[in-house]
mmCIF file of C-alpha atoms in Angstrom:
data_model
loop_
_atom_site.group_PDB
_atom_site.id
_atom_site.type_symbol
_atom_site.label_atom_id
_atom_site.label_comp_id
_atom_site.label_asym_id
_atom_site.label_seq_id
_atom_site.Cartn_x
_atom_site.Cartn_y
_atom_site.Cartn_z
ATOM 1 C CA MET A 430 -0.084 0.055 -0.100
ATOM 2 C CA ASN A 431 1.335 3.483 -0.778
ATOM 3 C CA SER A 432 2.226 5.667 2.142
ATOM 4 C CA ILE A 433 1.169 8.958 0.716
ATOM 5 C CA THR A 434 -1.452 9.621 -1.419
ATOM 6 C CA SER A 435 -4.016 12.271 -1.814
ATOM 7 C CA SER A 436 -7.151 9.813 -1.857
ATOM 8 C CA TYR A 437 -6.823 6.188 -1.244
ATOM 9 C CA ARG A 438 -8.833 3.050 -1.252
ATOM 10 C CA LEU A 439 -9.154 0.346 1.877
ATOM 11 C CA GLY A 440 -11.658 -2.144 2.054
ATOM 12 C CA GLY A 441 -13.488 -0.759 -0.984
ATOM 13 C CA THR A 442 -14.268 2.303 0.740
ATOM 14 C CA ARG A 443 -12.735 5.729 -1.009
ATOM 15 C CA GLN A 444 -11.122 8.292 1.613
ATOM 16 C CA SER A 445 -11.070 11.753 1.507
ATOM 17 C CA PRO A 446 -8.210 13.431 2.224
ATOM 18 C CA SER A 447 -9.429 15.062 5.408
ATOM 19 C CA GLU A 448 -8.501 14.691 9.080
ATOM 20 C CA VAL A 449 -11.690 12.861 10.414
ATOM 21 C CA ASP A 450 -14.806 11.078 9.034
ATOM 22 C CA PRO A 451 -16.882 14.107 7.831
ATOM 23 C CA TRP A 452 -20.034 11.654 7.822
ATOM 24 C CA LEU A 453 -19.702 10.487 11.319
ATOM 25 C CA LEU A 454 -18.906 14.195 12.740
ATOM 26 C CA TRP A 455 -21.973 15.331 10.848
ATOM 27 C CA SER A 456 -24.398 12.848 12.105
ATOM 28 C CA ALA A 457 -23.041 13.117 15.684
ATOM 29 C CA ILE A 458 -23.448 16.708 15.294
ATOM 30 C CA GLY A 459 -26.711 16.399 13.704
ATOM 31 C CA LEU A 460 -28.354 14.203 16.679
ATOM 32 C CA LEU A 461 -26.596 16.221 19.459
ATOM 33 C CA VAL A 462 -28.261 19.829 17.860
ATOM 34 C CA PHE A 463 -31.559 18.061 16.730
ATOM 35 C CA GLY A 464 -32.060 16.866 20.634
ATOM 36 C CA LEU A 465 -31.204 19.922 21.896
ATOM 37 C CA VAL A 466 -33.838 21.566 20.159
ATOM 38 C CA MET A 467 -36.676 18.301 20.936
ATOM 39 C CA VAL A 468 -35.369 18.423 24.942
ATOM 40 C CA TYR A 469 -36.377 22.213 24.974
ATOM 41 C CA SER A 470 -39.704 21.466 23.270
ATOM 42 C CA ALA A 471 -40.718 18.171 25.442
ATOM 43 C CA SER A 472 -39.618 20.012 28.510
ATOM 44 C CA ILE A 473 -41.506 23.116 28.619
ATOM 45 C CA ALA A 474 -44.402 22.074 30.058
ATOM 46 C CA THR A 475 -42.764 20.228 32.834
ATOM 47 C CA ALA A 476 -40.264 23.160 33.749
ATOM 48 C CA GLU A 477 -42.938 25.587 33.505
ATOM 49 C CA GLY A 478 -45.097 23.222 35.893
ATOM 50 C CA SER A 479 -42.577 22.368 38.624
ATOM 51 C CA ARG A 480 -41.392 24.069 41.918
ATOM 52 C CA PHE A 481 -38.210 22.857 41.730
ATOM 53 C CA THR A 482 -37.385 24.245 38.165
ATOM 54 C CA GLY A 483 -38.081 27.643 39.721
ATOM 55 C CA PHE A 484 -41.212 27.466 37.086
ATOM 56 C CA GLN A 485 -38.606 28.861 34.449
ATOM 57 C CA SER A 486 -39.656 27.124 30.908
ATOM 58 C CA SER A 487 -35.927 27.476 29.865
ATOM 59 C CA TYR A 488 -34.840 25.341 32.857
ATOM 60 C CA PHE A 489 -34.007 21.867 30.775
ATOM 61 C CA LEU A 490 -32.734 23.586 28.052
ATOM 62 C CA VAL A 491 -30.060 25.757 29.762
ATOM 63 C CA ARG A 492 -28.942 22.626 31.868
ATOM 64 C CA HIS A 493 -28.494 20.546 28.473
ATOM 65 C CA GLY A 494 -26.803 23.402 26.521
ATOM 66 C CA VAL A 495 -24.458 23.556 29.692
ATOM 67 C CA PHE A 496 -24.263 19.440 29.480
ATOM 68 C CA LEU A 497 -23.504 19.620 25.645
ATOM 69 C CA ALA A 498 -20.863 22.273 26.248
ATOM 70 C CA VAL A 499 -19.335 20.091 28.812
ATOM 71 C CA GLY A 500 -19.133 17.275 26.537
ATOM 72 C CA LEU A 501 -17.680 18.970 23.830
ATOM 73 C CA VAL A 502 -15.393 20.570 25.462
ATOM 74 C CA ALA A 503 -14.212 16.919 27.395
ATOM 75 C CA GLY A 504 -14.233 15.567 23.601
ATOM 76 C CA LEU A 505 -11.953 17.722 22.373
ATOM 77 C CA VAL A 506 -9.418 16.848 25.327
ATOM 78 C CA THR A 507 -10.321 13.672 24.749
ATOM 79 C CA PHE A 508 -9.583 13.264 20.752
ATOM 80 C CA GLN A 509 -5.732 14.980 21.593
ATOM 81 C CA ILE A 510 -4.766 11.731 23.749
ATOM 82 C CA PRO A 511 -3.694 8.630 21.544
ATOM 83 C CA LEU A 512 -4.926 5.248 21.069
ATOM 84 C CA ARG A 513 -2.267 3.373 22.646
ATOM 85 C CA LEU A 514 -2.779 5.541 26.060
ATOM 86 C CA TRP A 515 -6.436 4.787 25.911
ATOM 87 C CA GLN A 516 -5.521 1.253 25.604
ATOM 88 C CA GLN A 517 -3.118 1.542 28.523
ATOM 89 C CA MET A 518 -5.846 3.081 30.932
ATOM 90 C CA ALA A 519 -8.521 0.797 29.966
ATOM 91 C CA PRO A 520 -7.996 -1.695 32.829
ATOM 92 C CA TRP A 521 -7.919 1.094 35.279
ATOM 93 C CA LEU A 522 -11.154 2.973 33.981
ATOM 94 C CA PHE A 523 -12.858 -0.083 34.253
ATOM 95 C CA VAL A 524 -11.989 -0.573 37.600
ATOM 96 C CA SER A 525 -12.814 3.011 38.344
ATOM 97 C CA GLY A 526 -16.213 2.678 36.969
ATOM 98 C CA VAL A 527 -16.706 -0.818 38.842
ATOM 99 C CA VAL A 528 -15.896 1.689 42.102
ATOM 100 C CA LEU A 529 -18.474 4.018 41.456
ATOM 101 C CA LEU A 530 -21.122 1.781 40.958
ATOM 102 C CA ALA A 531 -20.377 0.119 44.200
ATOM 103 C CA LEU A 532 -20.493 3.793 45.809
ATOM 104 C CA VAL A 533 -23.902 4.412 44.372
ATOM 105 C CA LEU A 534 -25.153 1.771 46.136
ATOM 106 C CA ILE A 535 -23.906 2.975 49.766
ATOM 107 C CA PRO A 536 -26.625 4.465 51.835
ATOM 108 C CA HIS A 537 -26.017 8.625 52.105
ATOM 109 C CA VAL A 538 -23.727 8.255 49.137
ATOM 110 C CA GLY A 539 -26.280 7.421 45.889
ATOM 111 C CA ARG A 540 -29.560 8.844 45.422
ATOM 112 C CA ALA A 541 -32.614 7.134 45.145
ATOM 113 C CA VAL A 542 -35.121 8.281 42.530
ATOM 114 C CA ASN A 543 -38.518 6.458 41.770
ATOM 115 C CA GLY A 544 -36.988 3.237 43.256
ATOM 116 C CA ALA A 545 -33.933 2.946 41.739
ATOM 117 C CA GLN A 546 -30.506 3.931 43.378
ATOM 118 C CA ARG A 547 -28.379 5.048 40.264
ATOM 119 C CA TRP A 548 -27.174 8.438 40.965
ATOM 120 C CA ILE A 549 -24.397 10.213 42.767
ATOM 121 C CA PRO A 550 -25.100 13.787 43.852
ATOM 122 C CA LEU A 551 -22.175 16.422 43.149
ATOM 123 C CA GLY A 552 -23.751 19.675 44.228
ATOM 124 C CA LEU A 553 -25.473 20.899 41.383
ATOM 125 C CA VAL A 554 -25.360 17.922 39.002
ATOM 126 C CA ASN A 555 -25.807 14.088 39.551
ATOM 127 C CA LEU A 556 -23.639 11.879 38.246
ATOM 128 C CA GLN A 557 -24.786 8.222 37.013
ATOM 129 C CA PRO A 558 -22.161 6.124 36.800
ATOM 130 C CA SER A 559 -23.694 3.517 34.387
ATOM 131 C CA GLU A 560 -23.248 5.765 31.848
ATOM 132 C CA LEU A 561 -19.531 5.913 32.231
ATOM 133 C CA MET A 562 -19.519 2.127 32.715
ATOM 134 C CA LYS A 563 -20.660 1.636 29.061
ATOM 135 C CA LEU A 564 -17.657 3.554 27.607
ATOM 136 C CA ALA A 565 -15.730 1.923 30.112
ATOM 137 C CA ALA A 566 -16.892 -1.367 29.130
ATOM 138 C CA VAL A 567 -16.042 -0.996 25.509
ATOM 139 C CA LEU A 568 -12.666 0.237 26.387
ATOM 140 C CA TYR A 569 -12.362 -2.893 28.257
ATOM 141 C CA ALA A 570 -13.486 -5.458 26.221
ATOM 142 C CA ALA A 571 -11.637 -3.782 23.268
ATOM 143 C CA ASP A 572 -8.491 -4.277 25.274
ATOM 144 C CA TYR A 573 -8.757 -7.587 26.784
ATOM 145 C CA THR A 574 -9.910 -8.996 23.641
ATOM 146 C CA THR A 575 -7.002 -7.542 21.984
ATOM 147 C CA ARG A 576 -4.648 -9.050 24.808
ATOM 148 C CA LYS A 577 -6.358 -12.549 24.633
ATOM 149 C CA LEU A 578 -6.711 -12.933 20.653
ATOM 150 C CA ALA A 579 -4.882 -16.442 20.842
ATOM 151 C CA ASP A 580 -7.129 -17.527 23.531
ATOM 152 C CA MET A 581 -10.435 -17.017 21.934
ATOM 153 C CA ASN A 582 -10.887 -20.478 21.478
ATOM 154 C CA SER A 583 -10.250 -21.291 24.996
ATOM 155 C CA PHE A 584 -13.251 -21.530 27.412
ATOM 156 C CA ARG A 585 -10.737 -21.414 30.225
ATOM 157 C CA ARG A 586 -8.496 -18.558 29.187
ATOM 158 C CA GLY A 587 -10.564 -16.873 26.842
ATOM 159 C CA PHE A 588 -14.005 -16.402 28.388
ATOM 160 C CA VAL A 589 -14.035 -17.344 31.692
ATOM 161 C CA PRO A 590 -11.962 -13.938 33.148
ATOM 162 C CA MET A 591 -14.434 -11.780 30.907
ATOM 163 C CA ALA A 592 -17.560 -13.664 32.307
ATOM 164 C CA ILE A 593 -16.188 -12.934 35.944
ATOM 165 C CA VAL A 594 -15.984 -9.202 35.704
ATOM 166 C CA MET A 595 -19.276 -9.012 33.520
ATOM 167 C CA VAL A 596 -20.950 -10.978 36.277
ATOM 168 C CA LEU A 597 -19.587 -8.204 38.719
ATOM 169 C CA VAL A 598 -20.860 -5.316 36.679
ATOM 170 C CA GLY A 599 -24.186 -6.937 36.157
ATOM 171 C CA ALA A 600 -24.804 -7.988 40.183
ATOM 172 C CA LEU A 601 -24.206 -4.273 40.770
ATOM 173 C CA LEU A 602 -26.049 -2.918 37.986
ATOM 174 C CA LEU A 603 -28.996 -5.430 39.125
ATOM 175 C CA ARG A 604 -28.863 -4.025 42.547
ATOM 176 C CA GLU A 605 -29.855 -0.333 41.571
ATOM 177 C CA PRO A 606 -31.646 -1.768 39.844
ATOM 178 C CA ASP A 607 -30.459 -0.518 36.206
ATOM 179 C CA PHE A 608 -31.833 -3.376 33.769
ATOM 180 C CA GLY A 609 -31.337 -1.373 30.778
ATOM 181 C CA ALA A 610 -27.730 -0.394 31.236
ATOM 182 C CA PHE A 611 -26.854 -3.933 32.160
ATOM 183 C CA VAL A 612 -28.181 -5.143 28.618
ATOM 184 C CA VAL A 613 -26.390 -2.735 26.722
ATOM 185 C CA ILE A 614 -22.978 -3.607 28.768
ATOM 186 C CA ILE A 615 -23.488 -7.312 28.192
ATOM 187 C CA SER A 616 -24.143 -6.902 24.643
ATOM 188 C CA ILE A 617 -21.049 -4.841 24.214
ATOM 189 C CA ALA A 618 -19.018 -7.290 25.799
ATOM 190 C CA MET A 619 -20.287 -10.276 23.653
ATOM 191 C CA GLY A 620 -20.307 -8.523 20.357
ATOM 192 C CA ILE A 621 -16.624 -7.586 20.794
ATOM 193 C CA LEU A 622 -15.846 -11.282 21.909
ATOM 194 C CA PHE A 623 -17.494 -12.405 18.810
ATOM 195 C CA LEU A 624 -15.738 -10.080 16.749
ATOM 196 C CA GLY A 625 -12.723 -10.930 18.484
ATOM 197 C CA GLY A 626 -12.951 -14.324 17.043
ATOM 198 C CA ILE A 627 -14.478 -16.156 20.409
ATOM 199 C CA ASN A 628 -15.276 -19.941 19.402
ATOM 200 C CA VAL A 629 -18.716 -20.116 17.851
ATOM 201 C CA ARG A 630 -19.934 -23.149 19.593
ATOM 202 C CA LEU A 631 -19.065 -21.511 23.021
ATOM 203 C CA PHE A 632 -20.485 -18.528 21.985
ATOM 204 C CA SER A 633 -24.069 -19.818 20.738
ATOM 205 C CA ILE A 634 -24.144 -22.250 24.321
ATOM 206 C CA LEU A 635 -23.475 -18.717 25.961
ATOM 207 C CA PHE A 636 -26.037 -16.681 24.176
ATOM 208 C CA LEU A 637 -28.797 -19.093 24.882
ATOM 209 C CA PHE A 638 -27.585 -19.000 28.472
ATOM 210 C CA LEU A 639 -27.652 -15.110 28.614
ATOM 211 C CA MET A 640 -31.366 -15.684 27.118
ATOM 212 C CA VAL A 641 -32.401 -18.188 29.663
ATOM 213 C CA ALA A 642 -30.707 -15.884 32.459
ATOM 214 C CA PHE A 643 -32.853 -12.671 30.970
ATOM 215 C CA VAL A 644 -36.163 -14.628 31.239
ATOM 216 C CA VAL A 645 -35.413 -15.842 34.836
ATOM 217 C CA LEU A 646 -34.557 -12.321 36.069
ATOM 218 C CA ILE A 647 -37.560 -10.821 34.723
ATOM 219 C CA TRP A 648 -39.630 -13.796 35.898
ATOM 220 C CA ILE A 649 -38.345 -13.515 39.359
ATOM 221 C CA SER A 650 -38.700 -9.345 39.811
ATOM 222 C CA PRO A 651 -42.556 -8.548 39.963
ATOM 223 C CA TYR A 652 -41.814 -5.335 38.866
ATOM 224 C CA ARG A 653 -40.413 -6.143 35.523
ATOM 225 C CA ARG A 654 -43.043 -8.758 35.135
ATOM 226 C CA GLU A 655 -45.450 -6.008 35.391
ATOM 227 C CA ARG A 656 -43.704 -3.987 32.447
ATOM 228 C CA LEU A 657 -43.848 -7.503 30.719
ATOM 229 C CA PHE A 658 -47.861 -7.550 31.024
ATOM 230 C CA GLY A 659 -47.896 -4.116 30.499
ATOM 231 C CA PHE A 660 -46.386 -4.493 27.113
ATOM 232 C CA MET A 661 -48.067 -7.250 26.000
ATOM 233 C CA ASP A 662 -51.285 -5.028 26.429
ATOM 234 C CA PRO A 663 -51.156 -1.780 27.529
ATOM 235 C CA TRP A 664 -54.779 -0.992 27.080
ATOM 236 C CA GLN A 665 -55.683 -3.366 29.572
ATOM 237 C CA ASP A 666 -54.839 -0.924 32.293
ATOM 238 C CA ALA A 667 -53.954 2.179 30.433
ATOM 239 C CA TYR A 668 -54.223 3.972 33.934
ATOM 240 C CA GLY A 669 -51.857 1.804 35.497
ATOM 241 C CA LYS A 670 -48.908 -0.763 34.268
ATOM 242 C CA GLY A 671 -49.614 0.428 30.584
ATOM 243 C CA TYR A 672 -49.963 4.322 31.338
ATOM 244 C CA GLN A 673 -46.369 5.203 29.510
ATOM 245 C CA LEU A 674 -46.510 2.968 26.562
ATOM 246 C CA SER A 675 -50.167 3.810 26.138
ATOM 247 C CA HIS A 676 -49.623 7.617 25.903
ATOM 248 C CA ALA A 677 -46.103 6.973 23.775
ATOM 249 C CA LEU A 678 -48.653 5.173 21.308
ATOM 250 C CA ILE A 679 -51.124 8.234 21.700
ATOM 251 C CA ALA A 680 -47.842 10.576 20.432
ATOM 252 C CA PHE A 681 -47.163 8.266 17.431
ATOM 253 C CA GLY A 682 -50.631 8.374 16.175
ATOM 254 C CA ARG A 683 -51.291 11.919 16.569
ATOM 255 C CA GLY A 684 -48.274 12.717 14.676
ATOM 256 C CA GLU A 685 -49.239 10.634 11.412
ATOM 257 C CA LEU A 686 -46.680 11.553 8.634
ATOM 258 C CA PHE A 687 -45.707 15.386 9.358
ATOM 259 C CA GLY A 688 -46.619 15.744 12.889
ATOM 260 C CA VAL A 689 -48.411 18.168 14.672
ATOM 261 C CA GLY A 690 -45.750 20.870 14.340
ATOM 262 C CA LEU A 691 -42.878 21.717 16.726
ATOM 263 C CA GLY A 692 -43.596 22.430 20.153
ATOM 264 C CA ALA A 693 -47.520 21.719 19.620
ATOM 265 C CA SER A 694 -47.345 18.358 21.093
ATOM 266 C CA VAL A 695 -50.427 17.567 23.837
ATOM 267 C CA GLU A 696 -48.828 14.386 25.226
ATOM 268 C CA LYS A 697 -45.781 16.530 26.934
ATOM 269 C CA LEU A 698 -48.416 18.335 28.849
ATOM 270 C CA PHE A 699 -47.753 16.450 31.958
ATOM 271 C CA TYR A 700 -49.766 13.109 30.108
ATOM 272 C CA LEU A 701 -46.318 11.227 28.894
ATOM 273 C CA PRO A 702 -44.048 10.860 31.866
ATOM 274 C CA GLU A 703 -39.928 11.236 31.042
ATOM 275 C CA ALA A 704 -40.913 13.215 28.254
ATOM 276 C CA HIS A 705 -37.309 14.738 27.605
ATOM 277 C CA THR A 706 -35.447 11.617 28.516
ATOM 278 C CA ASP A 707 -36.656 7.989 28.233
ATOM 279 C CA PHE A 708 -39.411 9.089 25.539
ATOM 280 C CA LEU A 709 -38.282 11.750 23.595
ATOM 281 C CA LEU A 710 -38.760 9.946 20.453
ATOM 282 C CA ALA A 711 -42.583 10.083 21.024
ATOM 283 C CA VAL A 712 -42.651 13.625 21.338
ATOM 284 C CA ILE A 713 -40.897 13.881 17.864
ATOM 285 C CA ALA A 714 -43.125 11.404 16.520
ATOM 286 C CA GLU A 715 -46.204 13.333 17.527
ATOM 287 C CA GLU A 716 -44.809 17.002 16.569
ATOM 288 C CA LEU A 717 -42.623 16.351 13.392
ATOM 289 C CA GLY A 718 -44.461 12.791 12.280
ATOM 290 C CA PHE A 719 -43.278 9.624 10.670
ATOM 291 C CA PHE A 720 -40.572 11.878 8.724
ATOM 292 C CA GLY A 721 -39.352 13.491 11.965
ATOM 293 C CA VAL A 722 -39.116 9.732 13.323
ATOM 294 C CA LEU A 723 -36.986 8.468 10.116
ATOM 295 C CA ALA A 724 -34.415 11.649 9.835
ATOM 296 C CA VAL A 725 -33.831 10.171 13.690
ATOM 297 C CA VAL A 726 -33.385 6.420 12.185
ATOM 298 C CA GLY A 727 -31.573 7.260 9.822
ATOM 299 C CA MET A 728 -28.679 9.537 11.525
ATOM 300 C CA PHE A 729 -28.304 6.768 13.959
ATOM 301 C CA ALA A 730 -28.106 4.369 10.892
ATOM 302 C CA LEU A 731 -25.284 6.256 9.322
ATOM 303 C CA LEU A 732 -23.455 6.929 13.051
ATOM 304 C CA VAL A 733 -23.224 2.782 13.848
ATOM 305 C CA GLN A 734 -22.690 2.147 10.122
ATOM 306 C CA ARG A 735 -19.641 4.571 10.203
ATOM 307 C CA CYS A 736 -18.873 3.296 13.557
ATOM 308 C CA PHE A 737 -18.384 -0.557 11.433
ATOM 309 C CA VAL A 738 -16.439 0.925 8.319
ATOM 310 C CA ILE A 739 -13.936 2.646 10.629
ATOM 311 C CA GLY A 740 -13.434 -0.581 12.739
ATOM 312 C CA ARG A 741 -12.963 -2.691 9.519
ATOM 313 C CA GLN A 742 -10.462 0.038 8.244
ATOM 314 C CA SER A 743 -8.325 -0.246 11.432
ATOM 315 C CA LEU A 744 -8.588 -3.894 11.861
ATOM 316 C CA SER A 745 -7.194 -3.942 7.798
ATOM 317 C CA LEU A 746 -4.266 -1.828 9.092
ATOM 318 C CA ASP A 747 -3.295 -4.160 11.924
ATOM 319 C CA ARG A 748 -4.479 -1.718 14.799
ATOM 320 C CA ILE A 749 -6.889 -4.530 16.619
ATOM 321 C CA PHE A 750 -7.848 -2.328 19.418
ATOM 322 C CA GLY A 751 -8.829 0.563 17.183
ATOM 323 C CA GLY A 752 -10.747 -1.898 15.573
ATOM 324 C CA LEU A 753 -12.576 -3.482 18.230
ATOM 325 C CA TYR A 754 -13.329 -0.414 20.085
ATOM 326 C CA ALA A 755 -15.094 1.126 17.179
ATOM 327 C CA GLN A 756 -17.111 -1.663 16.237
ATOM 328 C CA GLY A 757 -18.028 -1.643 19.949
ATOM 329 C CA LEU A 758 -19.157 1.804 20.105
ATOM 330 C CA GLY A 759 -21.360 0.789 17.231
ATOM 331 C CA ILE A 760 -22.838 -1.969 19.043
ATOM 332 C CA TRP A 761 -23.342 0.397 21.949
ATOM 333 C CA PHE A 762 -25.151 2.813 20.013
ATOM 334 C CA GLY A 763 -26.944 0.518 17.707
ATOM 335 C CA VAL A 764 -28.106 -1.735 20.649
ATOM 336 C CA GLN A 765 -29.419 1.320 22.894
ATOM 337 C CA SER A 766 -30.900 3.528 20.518
ATOM 338 C CA PHE A 767 -32.861 0.101 18.902
ATOM 339 C CA ILE A 768 -33.887 -0.610 22.485
ATOM 340 C CA ASN A 769 -35.121 3.225 23.054
ATOM 341 C CA MET A 770 -36.745 3.174 20.067
ATOM 342 C CA GLY A 771 -38.690 0.147 20.559
ATOM 343 C CA VAL A 772 -39.977 1.065 23.803
ATOM 344 C CA ASN A 773 -41.183 4.406 22.415
ATOM 345 C CA MET A 774 -42.929 2.441 19.784
ATOM 346 C CA GLY A 775 -44.628 -0.170 21.776
ATOM 347 C CA LEU A 776 -42.232 -3.143 20.057
ATOM 348 C CA LEU A 777 -40.305 -3.650 23.182
ATOM 349 C CA PRO A 778 -41.216 -3.863 27.083
ATOM 350 C CA THR A 779 -40.950 -0.056 28.709
ATOM 351 C CA LYS A 780 -37.211 0.248 30.108
ATOM 352 C CA GLY A 781 -35.816 2.941 31.554
ATOM 353 C CA LEU A 782 -33.000 3.764 28.725
ATOM 354 C CA THR A 783 -32.386 7.232 27.314
ATOM 355 C CA LEU A 784 -31.663 7.786 23.472
ATOM 356 C CA PRO A 785 -28.049 8.265 23.105
ATOM 357 C CA LEU A 786 -26.735 12.088 22.329
ATOM 358 C CA MET A 787 -30.373 13.415 22.333
ATOM 359 C CA SER A 788 -32.197 12.542 25.476
ATOM 360 C CA PHE A 789 -31.566 15.034 28.224
ATOM 361 C CA GLY A 790 -29.044 13.953 31.071
ATOM 362 C CA GLY A 791 -25.436 15.320 32.004
ATOM 363 C CA SER A 792 -23.753 11.823 32.588
ATOM 364 C CA GLY A 793 -25.290 10.190 28.948
ATOM 365 C CA VAL A 794 -24.348 13.495 26.980
ATOM 366 C CA LEU A 795 -20.537 13.202 28.743
ATOM 367 C CA ALA A 796 -19.728 9.555 27.712
ATOM 368 C CA ASN A 797 -21.568 9.978 24.605
ATOM 369 C CA CYS A 798 -19.075 13.118 23.570
ATOM 370 C CA ALA A 799 -15.973 11.344 25.074
ATOM 371 C CA ALA A 800 -16.578 8.221 23.296
ATOM 372 C CA LEU A 801 -17.099 9.666 19.913
ATOM 373 C CA ALA A 802 -13.955 11.603 20.298
ATOM 374 C CA ILE A 803 -12.169 8.368 20.987
ATOM 375 C CA LEU A 804 -13.815 7.073 17.851
ATOM 376 C CA LEU A 805 -12.802 10.085 15.701
ATOM 377 C CA ARG A 806 -9.418 9.264 17.061
ATOM 378 C CA VAL A 807 -9.307 5.700 15.762
ATOM 379 C CA ASP A 808 -10.142 7.401 12.190
ATOM 380 C CA TYR A 809 -7.643 10.222 12.627
ATOM 381 C CA GLU A 810 -4.748 7.797 12.907
ATOM 382 C CA ASN A 811 -5.811 5.549 10.551
ATOM 383 C CA ARG A 812 -5.398 8.392 8.303
ATOM 384 C CA GLN A 813 -2.149 9.510 9.349
ATOM 385 C CA LEU A 814 -0.969 6.066 9.179
ATOM 386 C CA MET A 815 -2.160 5.296 5.818
ATOM 387 C CA ARG A 816 -0.521 8.783 4.624
ATOM 388 C CA GLY A 817 3.035 7.082 5.986
ATOM 389 C CA GLN A 818 2.992 9.808 8.902
ATOM 390 C CA LYS A 819 3.860 9.532 12.471
ATOM 391 C CA ILE A 820 0.985 8.906 15.095
#
């Protein structure tokens, strides 16, 4: 392969001479900006009607804008760190994430909201360790698989060490409880192990075991069972366990093709709970209609596709860690956005997962921006290497 070219090919994909992938950059920026607009639209009524917010309609807009600014600054700093340092720090970041997940469970340290203890109060903001743990899980799983490539066919040396740490993380998340984050993190770890070449027979057995475990976890938990039954027929108890889903479906129905207009949603007026977080897509559906939802789905699809393209390029350059990280990030954003959209549309049981890059929440925005900055760094180093420049 020639080291210096004005344009080049790798894996059948033509590359521009730009420093980073423009499609990745603009899809991410589009989701962040669109999310800011829709968070404001979805939260106006809640902010105006709450004493906690001082009855200020722009309360959530201002906070989300600050979160975005902090996230972008963190992303700029993160981008400056070479990928080899991220690989060296991955185990320590993972251990730090486990410590935070343990701290949040300590009485008077973690903060409980609606029966879930998922936040650590830090004065003006609350830290949600599970969001940061998703980024740490991608980094650690990519580093672990890179180091264990020769042992991927071994149950004892390749799989058991990862299984032990994932069981620990899963146990801490289920204590909060945060079943949604547990599903996402397990999906990340399993996906990266599969991409790293784990034995197919072993992977199949493990997958079946996880499916059985998920069913058991749902069945032994009364509130998870109620959510499942509410999902199967939300109209049977539309004012009880089917309340959130029934109002989300009403929002989708009212939106039709083109929506009722930006800011004109009725469901966000204290009918649809968590309209600016978990059910932001339902507000988008009501105000902007089918085509508004299609735009969101399209941007996420493009973002995930670029993750896998960059990962394939990195693997072709024998940069295993970068390749597995990029594809692991694609799994993270793909799985979490799919679950959130499925919940909003009534295709999956109600689960407390936000829409990445778009929903209100400081920890989520910070983790998402940092994760994307590392991905941009992977792409940047790929391009530098293909030009024959030192990294």
